[in-house]
Amino acid sequence: MTSGARVPPRPSRAEFEAAGEGTIEDVLGPSLDVLFCGINPGLYSAATGHHFARPGNRFWPALHRSGFTPRLLSPAEQDLLPSYGLGITNVVPRPTAQAAELSAEEFRAGGERLAALVAEVRPRVLAVAGVTAYRQAFGVPKAVIGPQESEIGGAAVWVLPNPSGLNAHWTLDGIAGEMRRLRESLARPAGAADRPSGR
């Protein structure tokens, strides 16, 4: 990591064992430009209480490389995000070892919860990090990475690659590039959005 990012301590065995019973608080604030949305917390994240916390997850490095943050933040610094106009939530709040453990019903219920949250918080853009999760939660089976045609809760929607280290199809540079496209779109007038990348 670059200097300035605090590395959180590794969770204890007891914290890991208790992680499946908890949830992670959303990171929210007023006047958000982007509300990032993960699939669901992994057990490592649930044990630490920090989003995208597992070593090897590319979310925080990609966020910095894309220009959203002026330096690399650690997961323990997630509460700084609203000062940059950013927030984080999840489609499904239940922590699991793998997202494959989630049911179709959980994804649908998560989509409804997410739509209500977005309507309340009113970010400019909802950015879902995981195209499969977006497809399942909102019944859009042909959705691809990039900006979407429909809104959710009054916010524009952008689908990003899943930053998990298990998603070998996408490199860190590729994920950061999609985040950069999103960031640059925020400066353009309405109607001048990018097209989905198709990947």
XYZ file of N, CA and C in Angstrom:
597
model
N 0.835 -1.200 0.000
C 0.000 0.000 0.000
C 0.870 1.250 0.000
N 0.343 2.352 -0.524
C 1.073 3.596 -0.484
C 1.008 4.163 0.922
N 1.923 5.075 1.236
C 1.956 5.638 2.577
C 0.666 6.390 2.848
N 0.254 6.358 4.109
C -0.956 7.060 4.512
C -2.137 6.147 4.721
N -2.152 4.964 4.101
C -3.268 4.037 4.275
C -3.003 3.167 5.491
N -3.941 3.138 6.424
C -3.799 2.331 7.627
C -4.251 0.909 7.344
N -3.432 -0.050 7.707
C -3.763 -1.454 7.498
C -4.461 -1.976 8.746
N -5.715 -2.418 8.642
C -6.417 -2.910 9.824
C -5.847 -4.243 10.269
N -5.917 -4.542 11.576
C -5.421 -5.836 12.045
C -6.270 -6.982 11.510
N -5.627 -8.135 11.332
C -6.348 -9.310 10.866
C -7.332 -9.768 11.938
N -8.574 -10.100 11.548
C -9.556 -10.547 12.541
C -9.093 -11.814 13.257
N -9.501 -11.946 14.500
C -9.193 -13.149 15.263
C -10.095 -14.297 14.819
N -9.757 -15.505 15.253
C -10.584 -16.667 14.914
C -11.999 -16.504 15.454
N -12.114 -15.977 16.675
C -13.439 -15.763 17.264
C -14.249 -14.759 16.450
N -13.575 -13.720 15.965
C -14.274 -12.721 15.145
C -14.750 -13.326 13.833
N -13.932 -14.199 13.236
C -14.358 -14.880 12.018
C -15.578 -15.758 12.284
N -15.547 -16.481 13.391
C -16.650 -17.397 13.706
C -17.955 -16.650 13.951
N -17.855 -15.434 14.479
C -19.053 -14.639 14.754
C -19.506 -13.814 13.558
N -18.666 -13.742 12.519
C -18.926 -12.820 11.403
C -20.222 -13.125 10.668
N -20.563 -14.401 10.538
C -21.757 -14.762 9.784
C -23.049 -14.318 10.430
N -22.988 -13.913 11.690
C -24.191 -13.487 12.405
C -24.429 -11.980 12.317
N -23.423 -11.227 11.839
C -23.539 -9.773 11.867
C -23.785 -9.164 10.503
N -23.754 -7.859 10.472
C -23.852 -7.102 9.226
C -22.850 -5.945 9.303
N -22.664 -5.254 8.209
C -21.797 -4.085 8.182
C -22.662 -2.854 7.984
N -22.374 -1.820 8.732
C -23.118 -0.571 8.583
C -22.833 0.044 7.214
N -23.858 0.597 6.595
C -23.662 1.335 5.351
C -22.826 2.584 5.631
N -22.057 3.005 4.641
C -21.320 4.265 4.716
C -22.110 5.269 3.879
N -22.758 6.212 4.537
C -23.652 7.136 3.858
C -23.343 8.566 4.271
N -23.849 9.496 3.502
C -23.677 10.906 3.810
C -24.590 11.734 2.929
N -24.671 13.027 3.178
C -25.522 13.897 2.359
C -24.878 14.197 1.013
N -25.695 14.394 0.026
C -25.236 14.848 -1.292
C -24.167 13.939 -1.901
N -24.426 12.622 -1.903
C -23.466 11.686 -2.480
C -23.493 11.757 -3.998
N -22.314 11.776 -4.596
C -22.230 11.634 -6.043
C -22.440 10.179 -6.446
N -21.788 9.253 -5.738
C -21.873 7.838 -6.068
C -22.078 7.013 -4.808
N -23.063 6.139 -4.830
C -23.242 5.126 -3.800
C -22.792 3.800 -4.399
N -21.619 3.316 -3.980
C -21.127 2.028 -4.444
C -21.866 0.921 -3.707
N -22.125 -0.160 -4.413
C -22.900 -1.248 -3.834
C -22.212 -2.581 -4.112
N -21.735 -3.234 -3.047
C -21.161 -4.558 -3.188
C -22.251 -5.611 -3.273
N -21.854 -6.861 -3.506
C -22.833 -7.946 -3.578
C -23.358 -8.247 -2.183
N -22.473 -8.662 -1.293
C -22.774 -8.875 0.123
C -21.446 -8.936 0.860
N -21.443 -8.744 2.168
C -20.168 -8.780 2.885
C -19.590 -10.193 2.928
N -18.295 -10.306 2.712
C -17.613 -11.552 2.985
C -17.387 -11.669 4.483
N -16.995 -12.847 4.941
C -16.793 -13.039 6.374
C -15.653 -12.177 6.909
N -14.626 -11.955 6.089
C -13.512 -11.101 6.518
C -14.013 -9.682 6.753
N -14.802 -9.167 5.815
C -15.347 -7.820 5.969
C -16.273 -7.735 7.173
N -17.118 -8.749 7.347
C -18.048 -8.741 8.475
C -17.298 -8.776 9.799
N -16.179 -9.506 9.845
C -15.397 -9.600 11.083
C -14.723 -8.284 11.418
N -14.340 -7.520 10.399
C -13.662 -6.240 10.644
C -14.634 -5.074 10.739
N -15.823 -5.235 10.136
C -16.770 -4.125 10.070
C -16.468 -3.144 8.958
N -15.597 -3.552 8.024
C -15.192 -2.666 6.934
C -15.525 -3.287 5.585
N -16.036 -2.490 4.681
C -16.394 -2.956 3.350
C -15.153 -3.287 2.514
N -15.274 -4.310 1.674
C -14.199 -4.703 0.743
C -12.866 -4.858 1.486
N -12.908 -5.499 2.658
C -11.740 -5.526 3.539
C -10.779 -6.679 3.276
N -11.209 -7.726 2.612
C -10.337 -8.887 2.455
C -9.094 -8.528 1.643
N -7.911 -8.932 2.113
C -6.702 -8.701 1.324
C -6.851 -9.323 -0.068
N -6.499 -8.597 -1.075
C -6.662 -9.078 -2.447
C -7.861 -8.469 -3.144
N -8.802 -7.876 -2.376
C -9.914 -7.182 -3.015
C -9.376 -5.903 -3.647
N -9.799 -5.632 -4.894
C -9.249 -4.500 -5.636
C -10.050 -3.205 -5.519
N -11.098 -3.174 -4.694
C -11.959 -1.986 -4.649
C -11.182 -0.724 -4.285
N -10.447 -0.751 -3.167
C -9.781 0.454 -2.688
C -8.667 0.908 -3.620
N -7.808 0.003 -4.115
C -6.805 0.451 -5.093
C -7.437 1.012 -6.372
N -8.509 0.364 -6.857
C -9.163 0.843 -8.078
C -9.806 2.205 -7.851
N -10.378 2.398 -6.670
C -11.006 3.685 -6.351
C -9.974 4.804 -6.434
N -8.778 4.542 -5.927
C -7.720 5.549 -5.979
C -7.198 5.739 -7.397
N -6.925 4.646 -8.106
C -6.383 4.752 -9.464
C -7.349 5.465 -10.407
N -8.634 5.341 -10.128
C -9.638 5.969 -10.996
C -9.751 7.467 -10.756
N -9.168 7.952 -9.661
C -9.234 9.375 -9.353
C -10.332 9.765 -8.385
N -11.067 8.784 -7.857
C -12.132 9.110 -6.902
C -11.572 9.575 -5.557
N -10.404 9.060 -5.161
C -9.791 9.484 -3.902
C -8.369 9.975 -4.184
N -7.902 10.973 -3.455
C -6.579 11.545 -3.728
C -5.428 10.650 -3.286
N -5.701 9.668 -2.444
C -4.690 8.698 -2.033
C -5.377 7.357 -1.799
N -4.584 6.322 -1.661
C -5.131 4.995 -1.391
C -5.635 4.937 0.045
N -6.920 4.672 0.198
C -7.502 4.499 1.525
C -7.488 3.028 1.895
N -7.383 2.744 3.165
C -7.544 1.377 3.640
C -9.016 1.168 3.984
N -9.468 -0.079 4.073
C -10.856 -0.316 4.473
C -11.213 0.349 5.811
N -10.244 0.450 6.712
C -10.492 1.064 8.017
C -10.779 2.560 7.911
N -10.511 3.140 6.751
C -10.758 4.566 6.545
C -12.035 4.824 5.754
N -12.932 3.844 5.709
C -14.139 3.973 4.895
C -14.995 5.166 5.282
N -14.927 5.598 6.545
C -15.753 6.724 6.971
C -15.319 8.056 6.358
N -14.165 8.071 5.678
C -13.737 9.276 4.962
C -14.471 9.445 3.633
N -15.074 8.379 3.139
C -15.668 8.422 1.798
C -16.711 9.522 1.603
N -17.636 9.742 2.551
C -18.618 10.807 2.312
C -17.996 12.176 2.080
N -16.786 12.410 2.609
C -16.131 13.701 2.361
C -15.719 13.846 0.902
N -15.670 12.720 0.168
C -15.392 12.739 -1.275
C -16.671 12.571 -2.093
N -17.824 12.604 -1.429
C -19.095 12.432 -2.123
C -19.411 10.989 -2.445
N -18.841 10.052 -1.681
C -18.991 8.625 -1.961
C -19.575 7.888 -0.764
N -20.271 6.779 -1.033
C -20.801 5.927 0.017
C -20.720 4.470 -0.409
N -21.003 3.572 0.525
C -20.990 2.131 0.236
C -22.160 1.452 0.930
N -22.786 0.509 0.215
C -23.787 -0.378 0.780
C -23.619 -1.737 0.112
N -24.550 -2.655 0.335
C -24.528 -3.976 -0.297
C -25.911 -4.331 -0.808
N -25.970 -5.171 -1.831
C -27.268 -5.660 -2.306
C -27.910 -6.498 -1.210
N -27.159 -7.463 -0.688
C -27.647 -8.353 0.363
C -26.802 -8.111 1.612
N -27.414 -7.833 2.756
C -26.632 -7.535 3.952
C -26.019 -8.756 4.632
N -26.524 -9.958 4.353
C -26.057 -11.152 5.075
C -24.641 -11.539 4.661
N -23.709 -11.661 5.616
C -22.352 -12.083 5.282
C -22.293 -13.574 4.950
N -21.482 -13.920 3.963
C -21.246 -15.318 3.605
C -19.787 -15.483 3.204
N -19.328 -16.733 3.180
C -17.974 -17.006 2.718
C -17.855 -16.719 1.229
N -18.921 -17.030 0.469
C -18.947 -16.778 -0.970
C -20.332 -16.277 -1.362
N -20.375 -15.424 -2.375
C -21.662 -14.880 -2.831
C -22.565 -15.969 -3.389
N -21.975 -17.079 -3.839
C -22.770 -18.190 -4.385
C -23.706 -18.796 -3.345
N -23.484 -18.503 -2.073
C -24.346 -19.028 -1.009
C -25.671 -18.275 -0.910
N -25.802 -17.153 -1.597
C -27.018 -16.352 -1.529
C -28.099 -16.935 -2.431
N -29.344 -16.826 -2.001
C -30.465 -17.354 -2.777
C -31.031 -16.286 -3.710
N -31.793 -16.747 -4.696
C -32.463 -15.819 -5.602
C -33.416 -14.904 -4.842
N -34.077 -15.454 -3.808
C -34.985 -14.654 -3.001
C -34.247 -13.542 -2.267
N -33.041 -13.848 -1.777
C -32.259 -12.822 -1.094
C -31.862 -11.698 -2.050
N -31.507 -12.058 -3.277
C -31.155 -11.029 -4.252
C -32.357 -10.147 -4.570
N -33.534 -10.753 -4.757
C -34.724 -9.960 -5.069
C -35.089 -9.028 -3.907
N -35.050 -9.571 -2.687
C -35.341 -8.746 -1.511
C -34.288 -7.646 -1.359
N -33.038 -7.984 -1.669
C -31.977 -6.988 -1.600
C -32.175 -5.870 -2.599
N -32.668 -6.209 -3.791
C -32.953 -5.188 -4.788
C -34.027 -4.223 -4.319
N -35.053 -4.750 -3.662
C -36.118 -3.890 -3.133
C -35.590 -2.987 -2.022
N -34.776 -3.558 -1.140
C -34.186 -2.765 -0.052
C -33.282 -1.672 -0.606
N -32.501 -2.035 -1.621
C -31.569 -1.083 -2.221
C -32.310 0.063 -2.887
N -33.385 -0.246 -3.606
C -34.168 0.807 -4.267
C -34.725 1.790 -3.241
N -35.198 1.260 -2.098
C -35.729 2.136 -1.049
C -34.626 2.995 -0.441
N -33.447 2.403 -0.229
C -32.326 3.160 0.331
C -31.894 4.277 -0.607
N -31.806 3.973 -1.896
C -31.393 4.977 -2.874
C -32.403 6.120 -2.928
N -33.690 5.792 -2.861
C -34.724 6.826 -2.879
C -34.610 7.733 -1.658
N -34.152 7.167 -0.550
C -34.007 7.950 0.683
C -32.731 8.794 0.668
N -31.611 8.182 0.257
C -30.310 8.859 0.312
C -30.105 9.790 -0.877
N -30.659 9.428 -2.019
C -30.640 10.229 -3.239
C -29.233 10.534 -3.768
N -28.408 9.492 -3.995
C -27.126 9.733 -4.670
C -27.367 10.053 -6.138
N -26.405 10.672 -6.795
C -26.534 10.922 -8.227
C -26.490 9.611 -9.000
N -25.603 8.699 -8.568
C -25.416 7.427 -9.265
C -25.350 6.292 -8.259
N -26.015 5.201 -8.566
C -25.850 3.939 -7.853
C -24.916 3.081 -8.688
N -23.773 2.686 -8.127
C -22.790 1.882 -8.854
C -22.723 0.490 -8.234
N -23.268 -0.498 -8.925
C -23.312 -1.871 -8.421
C -22.064 -2.614 -8.883
N -21.282 -3.093 -7.932
C -20.024 -3.769 -8.242
C -20.249 -5.264 -8.394
N -20.725 -5.648 -9.560
C -20.998 -7.058 -9.844
C -22.190 -7.186 -10.772
N -21.942 -7.516 -12.030
C -23.030 -7.546 -13.011
C -24.012 -8.678 -12.732
N -23.533 -9.816 -12.240
C -24.440 -10.927 -11.952
C -25.393 -10.565 -10.823
N -24.874 -9.896 -9.795
C -25.725 -9.468 -8.684
C -26.777 -8.476 -9.167
N -26.382 -7.554 -10.036
C -27.341 -6.583 -10.566
C -28.430 -7.289 -11.375
N -28.022 -8.226 -12.217
C -28.997 -8.965 -13.025
C -30.018 -9.675 -12.142
N -29.538 -10.326 -11.084
C -30.425 -11.104 -10.220
C -31.311 -10.218 -9.357
N -30.739 -9.138 -8.824
C -31.500 -8.287 -7.917
C -32.594 -7.496 -8.613
N -32.360 -7.148 -9.887
C -33.315 -6.283 -10.574
C -33.940 -6.914 -11.817
N -33.716 -8.222 -12.009
C -34.364 -8.922 -13.107
C -33.984 -8.397 -14.470
N -32.687 -8.122 -14.661
C -32.193 -7.608 -15.936
C -31.138 -8.592 -16.454
N -31.561 -9.714 -17.017
C -30.619 -10.793 -17.343
C -29.573 -10.457 -18.396
N -29.808 -9.442 -19.216
C -28.856 -9.116 -20.280
C -28.019 -7.880 -19.972
N -28.059 -7.404 -18.734
C -27.277 -6.223 -18.363
C -25.788 -6.494 -18.540
N -25.042 -5.464 -18.921
C -23.590 -5.562 -19.079
C -22.928 -4.445 -18.267
N -21.611 -4.532 -18.139
C -20.846 -3.524 -17.419
C -21.026 -2.152 -18.080
N -21.200 -1.129 -17.262
C -21.333 0.228 -17.772
C -22.628 0.878 -17.325
N -22.974 2.027 -17.897
C -24.206 2.731 -17.529
C -25.431 1.959 -17.999
N -26.495 2.017 -17.205
C -27.727 1.328 -17.523
C -28.794 2.314 -17.988
N -29.752 1.812 -18.731
C -30.794 2.692 -19.265
C -31.803 3.110 -18.206
N -32.076 2.225 -17.240
C -33.100 2.523 -16.245
C -32.482 3.108 -14.981
N -33.293 3.853 -14.231
C -32.885 4.400 -12.949
C -33.396 3.508 -11.822
N -32.808 3.659 -10.649
C -33.272 2.961 -9.450
C -33.410 3.996 -8.341
N -34.593 4.098 -7.785
C -34.817 5.052 -6.703
C -34.546 6.489 -7.096
N -34.631 6.792 -8.387
C -34.378 8.143 -8.868
C -32.928 8.424 -9.215
N -32.051 7.423 -9.060
C -30.625 7.616 -9.360
C -30.249 6.905 -10.649
N -29.301 7.481 -11.381
C -28.726 6.774 -12.517
C -28.005 5.535 -12.006
N -27.873 4.520 -12.861
C -27.261 3.260 -12.451
C -26.069 2.944 -13.347
N -24.994 2.502 -12.719
C -23.794 2.089 -13.425
C -23.372 0.745 -12.852
N -23.096 -0.224 -13.679
C -22.620 -1.528 -13.206
C -21.119 -1.615 -13.422
N -20.413 -1.941 -12.349
C -18.964 -2.088 -12.364
C -18.570 -3.555 -12.225
N -17.347 -3.913 -12.594
C -16.883 -5.283 -12.359
C -16.778 -5.561 -10.863
N -17.015 -6.796 -10.489
C -16.819 -7.226 -9.108
C -15.321 -7.124 -8.788
N -14.932 -6.355 -7.748
C -13.509 -6.171 -7.466
C -12.864 -7.311 -6.691
N -13.617 -8.348 -6.368
C -13.049 -9.474 -5.630
C -11.840 -10.049 -6.354
N -10.864 -10.480 -5.577
C -9.692 -11.122 -6.157
C -10.023 -12.408 -6.879
N -11.207 -12.978 -6.597
C -11.640 -14.209 -7.266
C -12.116 -13.951 -8.686
N -12.380 -12.690 -9.023
C -12.856 -12.337 -10.362
C -11.653 -12.138 -11.278
N -11.089 -13.250 -11.731
C -9.847 -13.207 -12.518
C -10.044 -12.617 -13.910
N -11.294 -12.520 -14.379
C -11.564 -11.972 -15.710
C -11.161 -10.497 -15.799
N -11.174 -9.812 -14.650
C -10.877 -8.384 -14.630
C -9.592 -8.115 -13.861
N -8.698 -7.316 -14.453
C -7.486 -6.874 -13.787
C -7.778 -5.623 -12.963
N -6.844 -5.264 -12.102
C -6.990 -4.027 -11.339
C -7.106 -2.834 -12.271
N -6.272 -2.790 -13.312
C -6.331 -1.666 -14.254
C -7.675 -1.618 -14.974
N -8.235 -2.787 -15.302
C -9.529 -2.826 -15.969
C -10.644 -2.312 -15.076
N -10.618 -2.720 -13.803
C -11.624 -2.249 -12.851
C -11.494 -0.745 -12.643
N -10.250 -0.284 -12.471
C -10.024 1.151 -12.294
C -10.466 1.939 -13.521
N -10.275 1.360 -14.700
C -10.699 2.027 -15.922
C -12.202 2.217 -15.981
N -12.965 1.200 -15.545
C -14.424 1.335 -15.518
C -14.856 2.359 -14.477
N -14.168 2.375 -13.320
C -14.479 3.390 -12.317
C -14.165 4.788 -12.844
N -13.082 4.906 -13.613
C -12.718 6.205 -14.178
C -13.786 6.671 -15.164
N -14.294 5.747 -15.984
C -15.381 6.116 -16.908
C -16.571 6.675 -16.141
N -16.896 6.037 -15.026
C -17.991 6.508 -14.185
C -17.676 7.895 -13.634
N -16.482 8.076 -13.089
C -16.114 9.372 -12.508
C -16.170 10.478 -13.560
N -15.636 10.193 -14.739
C -15.627 11.212 -15.790
C -17.034 11.526 -16.274
N -17.947 10.551 -16.199
C -19.322 10.797 -16.647
C -20.048 11.777 -15.731
N -19.599 11.879 -14.486
C -20.255 12.775 -13.536
C -20.100 14.235 -13.940
N -19.040 14.541 -14.699
C -18.780 15.919 -15.111
C -19.494 16.296 -16.395
N -20.089 15.280 -17.081
C -20.755 15.565 -18.354
C -22.224 15.893 -18.127
N -22.803 16.681 -19.008
C -24.226 17.000 -18.871
C -25.093 15.776 -19.109
N -26.307 15.804 -18.585
C -27.245 14.693 -18.774
C -27.458 14.439 -20.258
N -27.528 13.163 -20.623
C -27.734 12.795 -22.016
C -26.448 12.521 -22.757
N -25.283 12.748 -22.091
C -23.995 12.525 -22.735
C -23.261 11.355 -22.092
N -23.998 10.401 -21.545
C -23.398 9.282 -20.829
C -22.706 8.311 -21.766
N -21.764 7.564 -21.209
C -21.094 6.506 -21.962
C -22.086 5.388 -22.268
N -21.661 4.528 -23.166
C -22.429 3.334 -23.446
C -21.859 2.162 -22.657
N -22.684 1.109 -22.402
C -22.141 -0.072 -21.728
C -20.961 -0.647 -22.499
N -19.993 -1.189 -21.736
C -18.787 -1.709 -22.372
C -19.019 -3.065 -23.021
N -20.057 -3.787 -22.584
C -20.386 -5.075 -23.192
C -19.635 -6.232 -22.601
N -18.701 -5.983 -21.657
C -17.957 -7.082 -21.071
C -18.634 -7.582 -19.814
